[in-house]
Coordinates of C-alpha atoms in Angstrom, one line a residue:
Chain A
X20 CA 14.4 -10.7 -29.0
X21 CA 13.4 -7.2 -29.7
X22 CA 10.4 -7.6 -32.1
X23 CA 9.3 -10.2 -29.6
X24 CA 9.4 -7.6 -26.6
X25 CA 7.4 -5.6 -28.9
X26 CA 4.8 -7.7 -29.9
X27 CA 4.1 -8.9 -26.2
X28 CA 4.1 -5.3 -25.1
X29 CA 1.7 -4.5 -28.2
X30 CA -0.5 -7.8 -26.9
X31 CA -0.6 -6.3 -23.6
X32 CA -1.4 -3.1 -24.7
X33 CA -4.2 -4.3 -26.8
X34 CA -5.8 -6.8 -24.4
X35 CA -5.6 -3.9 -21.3
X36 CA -7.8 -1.5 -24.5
X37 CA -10.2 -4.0 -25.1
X38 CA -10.9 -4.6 -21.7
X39 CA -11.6 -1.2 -21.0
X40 CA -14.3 -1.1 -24.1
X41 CA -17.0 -1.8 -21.5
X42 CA -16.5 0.8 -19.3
X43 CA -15.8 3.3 -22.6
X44 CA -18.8 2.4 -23.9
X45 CA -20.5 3.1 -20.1
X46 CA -19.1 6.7 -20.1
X47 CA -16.4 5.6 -17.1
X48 CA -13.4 7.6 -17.3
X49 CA -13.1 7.4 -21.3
X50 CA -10.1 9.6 -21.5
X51 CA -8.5 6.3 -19.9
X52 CA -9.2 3.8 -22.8
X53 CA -8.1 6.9 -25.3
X54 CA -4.9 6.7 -23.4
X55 CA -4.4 2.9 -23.9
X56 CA -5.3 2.7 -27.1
X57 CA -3.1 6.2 -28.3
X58 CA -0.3 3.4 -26.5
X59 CA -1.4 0.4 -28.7
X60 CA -1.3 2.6 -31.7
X61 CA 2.1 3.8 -30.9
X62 CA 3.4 0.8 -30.1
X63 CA 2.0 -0.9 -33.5
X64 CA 4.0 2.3 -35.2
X65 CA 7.3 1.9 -33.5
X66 CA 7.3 -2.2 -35.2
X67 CA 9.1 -2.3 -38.4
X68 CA 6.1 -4.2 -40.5
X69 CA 3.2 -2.8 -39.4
X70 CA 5.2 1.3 -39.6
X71 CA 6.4 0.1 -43.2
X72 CA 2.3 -0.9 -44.4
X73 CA 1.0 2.5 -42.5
X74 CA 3.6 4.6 -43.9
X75 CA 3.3 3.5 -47.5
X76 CA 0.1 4.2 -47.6
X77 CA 0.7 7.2 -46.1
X78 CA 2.6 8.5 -48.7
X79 CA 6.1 7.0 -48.2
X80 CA 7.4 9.7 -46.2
X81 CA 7.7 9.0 -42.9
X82 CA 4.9 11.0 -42.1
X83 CA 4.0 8.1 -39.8
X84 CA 6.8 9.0 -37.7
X85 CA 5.4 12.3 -37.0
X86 CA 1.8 11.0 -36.8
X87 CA 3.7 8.5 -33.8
X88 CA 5.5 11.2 -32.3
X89 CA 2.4 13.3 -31.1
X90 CA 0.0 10.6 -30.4
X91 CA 3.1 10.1 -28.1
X92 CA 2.7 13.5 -27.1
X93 CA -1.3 13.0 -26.3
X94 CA -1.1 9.8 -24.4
X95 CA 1.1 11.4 -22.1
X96 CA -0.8 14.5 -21.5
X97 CA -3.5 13.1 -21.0
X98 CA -1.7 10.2 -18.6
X99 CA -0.5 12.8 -17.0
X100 CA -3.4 15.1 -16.4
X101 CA -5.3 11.9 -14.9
X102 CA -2.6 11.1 -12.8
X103 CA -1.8 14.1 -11.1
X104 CA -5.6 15.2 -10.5
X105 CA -6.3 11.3 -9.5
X106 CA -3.4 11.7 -7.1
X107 CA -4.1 14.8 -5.8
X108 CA -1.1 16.5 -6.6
X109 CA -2.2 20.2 -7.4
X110 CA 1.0 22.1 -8.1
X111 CA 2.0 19.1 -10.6
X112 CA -1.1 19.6 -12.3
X113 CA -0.8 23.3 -12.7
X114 CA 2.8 22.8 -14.2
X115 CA 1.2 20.3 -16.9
X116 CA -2.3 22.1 -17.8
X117 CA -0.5 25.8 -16.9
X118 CA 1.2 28.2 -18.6
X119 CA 4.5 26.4 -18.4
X120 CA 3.4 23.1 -19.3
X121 CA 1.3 24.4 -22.3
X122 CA 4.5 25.9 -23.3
X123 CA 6.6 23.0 -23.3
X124 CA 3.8 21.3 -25.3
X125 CA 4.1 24.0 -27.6
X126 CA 8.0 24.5 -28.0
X127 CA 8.4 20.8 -28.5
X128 CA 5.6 20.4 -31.5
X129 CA 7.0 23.3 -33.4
X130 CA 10.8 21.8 -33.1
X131 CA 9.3 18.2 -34.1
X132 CA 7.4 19.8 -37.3
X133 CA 10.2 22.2 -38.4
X134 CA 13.0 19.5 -38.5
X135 CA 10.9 16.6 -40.2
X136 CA 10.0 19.2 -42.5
X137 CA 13.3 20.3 -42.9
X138 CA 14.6 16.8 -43.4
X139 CA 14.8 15.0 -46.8
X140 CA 12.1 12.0 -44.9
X141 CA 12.1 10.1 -48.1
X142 CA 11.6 6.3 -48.0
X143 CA 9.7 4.4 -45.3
X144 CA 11.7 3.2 -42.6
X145 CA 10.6 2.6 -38.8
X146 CA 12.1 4.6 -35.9
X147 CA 13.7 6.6 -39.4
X148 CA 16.8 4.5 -38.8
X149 CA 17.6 4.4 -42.3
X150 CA 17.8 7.9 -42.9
X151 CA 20.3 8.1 -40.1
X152 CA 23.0 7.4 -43.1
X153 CA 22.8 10.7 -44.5
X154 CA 25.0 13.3 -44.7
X155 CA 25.7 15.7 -41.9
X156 CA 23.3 18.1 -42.3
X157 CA 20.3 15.5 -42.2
X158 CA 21.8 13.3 -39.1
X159 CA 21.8 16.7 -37.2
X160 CA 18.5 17.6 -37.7
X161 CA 17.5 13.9 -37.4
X162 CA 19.5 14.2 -33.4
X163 CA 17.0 17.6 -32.8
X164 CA 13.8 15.7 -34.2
X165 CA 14.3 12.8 -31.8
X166 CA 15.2 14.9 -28.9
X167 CA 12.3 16.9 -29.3
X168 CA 10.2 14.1 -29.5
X169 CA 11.4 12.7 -26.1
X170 CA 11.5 15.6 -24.8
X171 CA 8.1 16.7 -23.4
X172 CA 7.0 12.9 -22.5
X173 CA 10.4 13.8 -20.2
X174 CA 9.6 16.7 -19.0
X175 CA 5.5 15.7 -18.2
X176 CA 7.4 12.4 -16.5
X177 CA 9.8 14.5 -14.1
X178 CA 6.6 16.1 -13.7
X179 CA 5.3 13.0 -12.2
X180 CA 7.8 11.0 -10.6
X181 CA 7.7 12.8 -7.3
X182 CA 4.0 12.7 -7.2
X183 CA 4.6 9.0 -7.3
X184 CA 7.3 8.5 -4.8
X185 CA 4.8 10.6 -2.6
X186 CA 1.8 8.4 -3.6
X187 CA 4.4 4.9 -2.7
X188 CA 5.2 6.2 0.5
X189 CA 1.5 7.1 1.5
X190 CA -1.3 5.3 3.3
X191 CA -3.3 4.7 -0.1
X192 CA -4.2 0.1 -0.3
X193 CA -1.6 -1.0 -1.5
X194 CA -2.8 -2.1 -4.8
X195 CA -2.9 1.9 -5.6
X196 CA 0.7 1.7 -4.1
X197 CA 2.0 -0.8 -6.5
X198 CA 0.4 0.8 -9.3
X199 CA 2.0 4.0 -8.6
X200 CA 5.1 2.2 -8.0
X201 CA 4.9 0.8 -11.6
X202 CA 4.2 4.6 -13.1
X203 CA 7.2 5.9 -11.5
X204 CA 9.5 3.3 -12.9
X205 CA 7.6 3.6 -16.5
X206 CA 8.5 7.7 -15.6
X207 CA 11.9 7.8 -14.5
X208 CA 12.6 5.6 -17.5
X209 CA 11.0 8.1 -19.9
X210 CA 13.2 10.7 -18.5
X211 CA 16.2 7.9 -18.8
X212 CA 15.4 8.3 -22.9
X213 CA 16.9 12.1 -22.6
X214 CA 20.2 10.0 -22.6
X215 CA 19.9 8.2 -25.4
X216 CA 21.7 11.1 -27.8
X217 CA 25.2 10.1 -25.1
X218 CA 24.7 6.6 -25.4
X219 CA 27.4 4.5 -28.0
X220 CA 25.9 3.4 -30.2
X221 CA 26.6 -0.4 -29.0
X222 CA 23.9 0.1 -26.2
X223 CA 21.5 0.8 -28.9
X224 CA 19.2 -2.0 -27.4
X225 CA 19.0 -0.7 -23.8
X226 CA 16.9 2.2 -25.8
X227 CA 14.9 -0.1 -26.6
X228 CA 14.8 -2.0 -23.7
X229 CA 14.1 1.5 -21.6
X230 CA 11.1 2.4 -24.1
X231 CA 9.3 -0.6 -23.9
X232 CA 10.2 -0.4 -20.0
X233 CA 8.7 2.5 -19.7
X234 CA 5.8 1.5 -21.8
X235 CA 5.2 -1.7 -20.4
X236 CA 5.2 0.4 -16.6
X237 CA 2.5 2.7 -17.7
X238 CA 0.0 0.5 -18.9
X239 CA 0.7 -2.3 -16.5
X240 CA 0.3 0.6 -13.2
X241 CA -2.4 2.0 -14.9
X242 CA -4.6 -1.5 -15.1
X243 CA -3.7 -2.4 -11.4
X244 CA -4.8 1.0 -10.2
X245 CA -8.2 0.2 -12.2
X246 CA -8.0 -3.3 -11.0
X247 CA -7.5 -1.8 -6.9
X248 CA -10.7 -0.1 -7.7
X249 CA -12.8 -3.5 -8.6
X250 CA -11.0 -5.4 -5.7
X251 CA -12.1 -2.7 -3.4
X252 CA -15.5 -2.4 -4.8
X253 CA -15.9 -6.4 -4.6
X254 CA -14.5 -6.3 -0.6
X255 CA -16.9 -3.0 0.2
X256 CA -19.4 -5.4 -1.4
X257 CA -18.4 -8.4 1.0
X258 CA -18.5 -6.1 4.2
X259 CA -21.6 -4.6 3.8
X260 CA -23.5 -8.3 3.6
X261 CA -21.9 -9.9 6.5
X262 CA -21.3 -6.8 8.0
X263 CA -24.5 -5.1 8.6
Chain B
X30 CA 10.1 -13.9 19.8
X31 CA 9.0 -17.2 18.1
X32 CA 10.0 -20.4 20.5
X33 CA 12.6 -22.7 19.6
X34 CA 11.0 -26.3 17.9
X35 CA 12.9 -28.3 20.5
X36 CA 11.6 -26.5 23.5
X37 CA 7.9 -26.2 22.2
X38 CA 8.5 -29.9 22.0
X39 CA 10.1 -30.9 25.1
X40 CA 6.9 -28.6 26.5
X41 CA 4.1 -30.8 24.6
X42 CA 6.0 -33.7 25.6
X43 CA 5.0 -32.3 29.1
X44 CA 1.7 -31.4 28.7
X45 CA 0.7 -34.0 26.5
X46 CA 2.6 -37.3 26.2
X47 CA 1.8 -39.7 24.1
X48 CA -0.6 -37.9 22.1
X49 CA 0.0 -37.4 18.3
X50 CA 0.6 -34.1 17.0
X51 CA -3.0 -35.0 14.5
X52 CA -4.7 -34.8 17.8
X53 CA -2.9 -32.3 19.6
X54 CA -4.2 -30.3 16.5
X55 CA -7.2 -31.2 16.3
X56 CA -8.2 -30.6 19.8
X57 CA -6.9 -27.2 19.9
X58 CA -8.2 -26.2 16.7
X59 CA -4.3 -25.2 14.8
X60 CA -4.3 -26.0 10.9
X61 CA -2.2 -29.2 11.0
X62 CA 0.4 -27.5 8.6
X63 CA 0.6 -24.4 10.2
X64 CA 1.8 -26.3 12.9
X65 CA 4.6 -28.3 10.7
X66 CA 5.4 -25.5 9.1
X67 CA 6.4 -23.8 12.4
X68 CA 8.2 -27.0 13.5
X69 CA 10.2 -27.0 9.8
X70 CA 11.1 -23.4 10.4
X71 CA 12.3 -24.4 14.3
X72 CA 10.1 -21.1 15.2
X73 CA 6.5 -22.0 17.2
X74 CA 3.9 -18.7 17.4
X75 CA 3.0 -18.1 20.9
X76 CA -0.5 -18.1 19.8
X77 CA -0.2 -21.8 19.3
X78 CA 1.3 -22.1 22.6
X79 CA -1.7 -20.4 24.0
X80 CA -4.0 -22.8 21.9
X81 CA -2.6 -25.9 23.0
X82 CA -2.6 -25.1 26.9
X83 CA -6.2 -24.0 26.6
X84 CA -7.1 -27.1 24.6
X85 CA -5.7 -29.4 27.3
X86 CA -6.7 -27.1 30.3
X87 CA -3.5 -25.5 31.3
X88 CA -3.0 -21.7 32.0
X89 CA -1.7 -20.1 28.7
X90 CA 0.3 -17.9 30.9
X91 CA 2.1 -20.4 32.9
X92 CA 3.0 -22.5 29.8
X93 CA 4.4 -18.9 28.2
X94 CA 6.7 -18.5 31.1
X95 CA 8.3 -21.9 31.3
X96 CA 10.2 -20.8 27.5
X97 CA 13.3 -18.7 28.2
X98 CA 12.3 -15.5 26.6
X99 CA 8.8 -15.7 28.7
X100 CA 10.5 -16.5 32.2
X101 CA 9.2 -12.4 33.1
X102 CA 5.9 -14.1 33.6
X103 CA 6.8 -17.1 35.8
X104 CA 5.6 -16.9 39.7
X105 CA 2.0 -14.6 41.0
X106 CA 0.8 -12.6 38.6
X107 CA 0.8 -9.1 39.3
X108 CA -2.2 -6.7 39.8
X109 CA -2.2 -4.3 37.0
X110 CA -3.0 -0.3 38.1
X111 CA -6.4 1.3 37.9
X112 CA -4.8 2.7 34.4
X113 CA -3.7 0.0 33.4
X114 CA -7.1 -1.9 33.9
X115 CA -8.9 1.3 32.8
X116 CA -7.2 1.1 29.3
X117 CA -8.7 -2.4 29.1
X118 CA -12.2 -1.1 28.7
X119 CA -13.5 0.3 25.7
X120 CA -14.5 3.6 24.6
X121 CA -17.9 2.6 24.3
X122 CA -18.4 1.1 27.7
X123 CA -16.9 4.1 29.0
X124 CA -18.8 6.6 27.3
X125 CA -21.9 4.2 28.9
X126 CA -20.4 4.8 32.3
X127 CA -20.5 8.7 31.9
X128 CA -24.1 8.4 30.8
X129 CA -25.2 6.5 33.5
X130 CA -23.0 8.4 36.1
X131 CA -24.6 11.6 35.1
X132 CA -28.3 9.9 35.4
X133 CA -29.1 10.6 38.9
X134 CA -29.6 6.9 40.7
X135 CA -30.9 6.9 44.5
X136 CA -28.5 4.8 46.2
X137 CA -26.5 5.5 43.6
X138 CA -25.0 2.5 42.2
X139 CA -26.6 2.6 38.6
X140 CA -28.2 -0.1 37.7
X141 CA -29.3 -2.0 34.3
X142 CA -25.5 -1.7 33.1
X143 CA -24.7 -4.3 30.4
X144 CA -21.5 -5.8 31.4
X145 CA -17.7 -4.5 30.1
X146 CA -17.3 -5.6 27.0
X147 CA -14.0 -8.5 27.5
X148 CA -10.5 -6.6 26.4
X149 CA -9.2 -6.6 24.0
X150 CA -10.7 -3.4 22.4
X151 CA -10.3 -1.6 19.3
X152 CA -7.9 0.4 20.6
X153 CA -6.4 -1.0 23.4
X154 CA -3.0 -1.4 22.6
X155 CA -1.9 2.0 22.3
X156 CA -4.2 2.9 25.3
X157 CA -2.2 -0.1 27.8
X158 CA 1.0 2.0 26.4
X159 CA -0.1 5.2 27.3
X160 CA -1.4 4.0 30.5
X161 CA 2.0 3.0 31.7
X162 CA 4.0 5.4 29.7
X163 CA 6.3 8.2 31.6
X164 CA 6.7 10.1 28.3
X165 CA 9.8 8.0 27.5
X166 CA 9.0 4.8 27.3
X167 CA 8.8 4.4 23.8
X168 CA 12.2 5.5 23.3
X169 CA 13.7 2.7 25.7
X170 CA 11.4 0.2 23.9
X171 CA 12.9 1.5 20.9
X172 CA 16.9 1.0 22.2
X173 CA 16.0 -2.0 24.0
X174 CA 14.8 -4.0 21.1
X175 CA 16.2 -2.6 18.3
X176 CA 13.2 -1.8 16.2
X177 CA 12.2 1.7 14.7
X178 CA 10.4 4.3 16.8
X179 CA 8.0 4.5 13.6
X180 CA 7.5 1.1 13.1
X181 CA 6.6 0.7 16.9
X182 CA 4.5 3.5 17.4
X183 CA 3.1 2.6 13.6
X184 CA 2.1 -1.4 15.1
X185 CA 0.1 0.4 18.4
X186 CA -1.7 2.6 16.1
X187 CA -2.3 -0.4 14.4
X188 CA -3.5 -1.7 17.7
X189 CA -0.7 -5.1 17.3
X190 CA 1.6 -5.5 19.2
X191 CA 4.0 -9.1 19.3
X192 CA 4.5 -10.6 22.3
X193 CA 8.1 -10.4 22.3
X194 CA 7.4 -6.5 22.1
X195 CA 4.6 -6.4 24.9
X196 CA 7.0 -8.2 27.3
X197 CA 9.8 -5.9 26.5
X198 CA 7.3 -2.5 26.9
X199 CA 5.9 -3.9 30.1
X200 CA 9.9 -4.6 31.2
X201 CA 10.7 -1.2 30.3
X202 CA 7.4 0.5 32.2
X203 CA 8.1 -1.8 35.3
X204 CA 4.7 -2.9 34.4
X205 CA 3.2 -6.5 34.9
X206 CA 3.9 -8.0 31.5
X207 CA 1.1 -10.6 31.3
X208 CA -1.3 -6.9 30.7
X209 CA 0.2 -6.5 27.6
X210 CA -0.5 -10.0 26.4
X211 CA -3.9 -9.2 27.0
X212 CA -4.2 -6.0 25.9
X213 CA -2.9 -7.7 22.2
X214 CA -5.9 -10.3 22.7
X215 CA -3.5 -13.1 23.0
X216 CA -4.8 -14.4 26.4
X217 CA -8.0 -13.3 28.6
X218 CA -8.1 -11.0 31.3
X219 CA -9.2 -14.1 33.3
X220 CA -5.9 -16.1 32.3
X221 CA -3.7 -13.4 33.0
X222 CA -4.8 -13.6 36.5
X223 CA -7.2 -10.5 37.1
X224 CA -10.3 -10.8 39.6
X225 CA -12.9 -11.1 36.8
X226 CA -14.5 -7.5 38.3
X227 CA -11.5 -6.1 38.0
X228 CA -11.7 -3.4 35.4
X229 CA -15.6 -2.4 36.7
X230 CA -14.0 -2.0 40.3
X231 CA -11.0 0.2 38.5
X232 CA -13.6 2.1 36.5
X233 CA -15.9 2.5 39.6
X234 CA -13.1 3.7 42.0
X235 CA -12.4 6.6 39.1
X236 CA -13.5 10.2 40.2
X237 CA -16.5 11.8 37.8
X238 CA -13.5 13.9 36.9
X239 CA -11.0 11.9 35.9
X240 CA -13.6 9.1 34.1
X241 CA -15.4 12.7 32.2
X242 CA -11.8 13.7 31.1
X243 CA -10.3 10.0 29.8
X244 CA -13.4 9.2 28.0
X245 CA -12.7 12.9 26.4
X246 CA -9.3 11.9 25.9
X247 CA -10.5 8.7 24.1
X248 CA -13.4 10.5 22.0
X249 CA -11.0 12.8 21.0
X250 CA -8.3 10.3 19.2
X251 CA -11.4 8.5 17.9
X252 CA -12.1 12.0 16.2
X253 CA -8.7 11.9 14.5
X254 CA -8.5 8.1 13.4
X255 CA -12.0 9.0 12.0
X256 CA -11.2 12.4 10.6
X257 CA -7.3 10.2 8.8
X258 CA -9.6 7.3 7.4
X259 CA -12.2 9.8 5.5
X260 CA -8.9 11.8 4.2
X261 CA -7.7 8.1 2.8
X262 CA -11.1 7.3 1.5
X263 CA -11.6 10.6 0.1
X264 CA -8.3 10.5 -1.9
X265 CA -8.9 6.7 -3.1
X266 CA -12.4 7.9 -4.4
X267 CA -10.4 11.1 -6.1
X268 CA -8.2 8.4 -7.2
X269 CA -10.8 5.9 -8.6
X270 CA -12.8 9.0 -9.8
X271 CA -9.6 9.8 -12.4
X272 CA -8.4 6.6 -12.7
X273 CA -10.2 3.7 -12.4

């Protein structure tokens, strides 16, 4: 049930990249296909067999993991910074590009590379939930390497959440509506993932269930916002010949 | 307030007995299963009403009034106020009456004027409101129907307005309710009973100040509907510029 929900969200992932290969390769708004494909990527890292291939030949040290957890990090800067300036939301923008969100960038990398170096990361295994077995030492520093990796995509996501209810609420079509609609889900479930260190471990599949959600939100808002943009570039189209 | 089925039926029976409901269709120009569809749902749209007594030559008004919730329009219809007809004529054919008021004409009755353009207008809606509104007549609209001061003030921006509201506004105005049927285009000036000069003799019996200051008024909320829709367009293209 799980690797299926991953799969489809990799398929959709994938299909929503290749479909924005044309307009990459016109010079439209690249920064958005480097988005969805950082996403495809990081979802093809977060599936046991295609983590276990990369990682091997990577060395065998989980250095995939680490390799996943900042292009995590990029797509959702990046996401972000579109967002916000797309949506006109200034002050949100200055806390991700400004000093404080720069910061946060910064604090966040340093805790992720001191505790997977700190950790013995031997011995490939996806989401590292093998090495979760260890001894006391390495399951604590495993905790602060995972919250640190959720951490910024959180804090860019609170970030964006009221930009979204602002943008739902507005007089935007209402294609743009849904889409932002879709991103604020896909956000509030990203800051949902702070959680996860509370949950029993039972519930281990709503964290799944929440990352691909949140996932899944993203790329699905994003590609109806771009879709919006063709619909209303085919109807301006329309108007103009019967029109005038 | 859609009509009950059996009523709508009892009236067709009336109006046009023995005739199938194909024909009563086709001569009056409804989709077939729109028509059903109402019937299923036991709710008939005015507007098909209105099509059907105009198809088989009866006044759309006086069919309207013989349903329960339309009995405010049975008997004479009532003469609307200068206001009231004023707000039926457009801002364009108002601005043409200032032009050709201030071109200095012998006998001075200006001539070569194109004929008023037939309500309803782009606006006229909210202008038939404000015409008859004492400053808090959208408030008893509001507690006499039940719905939202936003959402009614949102459908006259909107310039729509359902019948079951125009009836109740014109109710709570002590203005003649057939006006507001017009004003929402769903019957013509001429079926609502109004001399077909009407609105030129309302516009012509207007002082130069009064006529100057409304078409003001009207140029002036143009300004801001125009000023709102290039904020909206010029977010959407900030929006499509980031993320489309």
């Amino acid at each position: 049930m799980i690797t299926t929900l991953q799969w489809v969200t990799f398929t959709v992932c994938a299909a929503v990249t290749i479909a924005r290969l044309p307009s990459a390769l016109r010079r439209q708004n690249r920064a958005l296909f480097y988005v969805f494909a950082l996403l495809t990527v990081a979802i093809l890292l977060s599936i046991e067999a295609p983590y276990l291939a990369i990682d091997r030949a990577l060395g065998g040290v989980n250095v995939a993991n680490l390799l996943l957890r900042f292009i995590i990090f990029g797509a959702i800067f990046f996401v972000g910074v579109k967002i916000t300036k797309g949506f006109g939301a200034t002050r949100e923008y200055g806390l991700l590009t400004g000093k404080p969100g720069i910061a946060a960038l910064a604090i966040c990398s340093a805790a992720v590379i001191v505790t997977f170096v700190m950790m013995d990361t031997r011995g490939s295994s996806a989401g590292l939930a093998q090495l979760s077995n260890q001894d006391d030492p390495h399951a604590a520093l495993l905790e602060y390497y995972g919250a640190a990796g959720r951490l910024y995509p959180s804090y860019v996501s609170l970030i964006l959440v009221p930009a979204m209810v602002r943008a739902v609420r507005s007089r935007l079509p209402w294609l743009v509506r849904l889409g932002a609609f879709l991103l604020c889900i896909g956000s509030v479930a990203i800051v949902l993932t702070l959680s996860f260190p509370f949950m029993p471990p039972e519930l281990g599949y709503t964290q799944f269930i929440i990352n691909y959600t949140a996932i899944l939100c993203f790329v699905i808002g994003l590609a109806v916002i771009w879709f919006a943009k063709l619909h209303a570039a085919r109807q301006r189209g329309k108007k103009s010949f019967t029109k005038k | 307030m859609p009509l009950p089925a059996k009523a709508f039926q009892r009236w067709l029976q009336g109006i046009a007995p023995d005739t199938s409901a194909a024909d009563v269709c086709r001569v009056s120009g409804i989709k077939r299963t729109t028509l059903a569809q109402q019937m299923v749902r036991g709710k008939v749209a005015e507007s098909t009403v209105v099509a059907i007594s105009r198809a088989f030559g009866a006044n759309p008004v006086a069919a309207l009034s013989t349903f329960e919730a339309y009995n405010a329009l049975a008997g004479p219809p009532t003469v609307p106020s200068v206001d009231e007809l004023v707000s039926q004529i457009s801002t364009t054919d108002l601005l043409r009456a200032v032009l050709a008021r201030s071109a200095t004409e012998p006998d001075g009755i200006p001539t070569g004027i194109p004929p008023l353009e037939p309500a309803p207008h782009g606006t006229s809606v909210k202008n038939w409101v404000d015409a008859i509104d004492d400053g808090e007549l959208r408030h008893r609209v509001a507690a006499a129907t039940g719905i939202a001061p936003q959402n009614y003030s949102a459908q006259l921006t909107a310039n729509r307005l359902t019948p079951e509201l125009a009836l109740a506004t014109a109710e709570a105005a002590g203005a003649s309710p057939a006006t507001g049927l017009v004003a929402s285009g769903l019957i013509t000036e001429i079926e609502a009973g109004w001399h077909p000069d009407a609105r030129r003799a309302a516009l012509n019996s207007m002082s130069d100040a009064r006529l100057v200051a409304l078409a003001g008024e009207r140029l002036q909320a143009l300004g801001r509907t125009l000023r709102r829709q290039e904020q909206d367009q010029e977010q959407t293209d900030m929006i499509w510029e980031n993320l489309g």
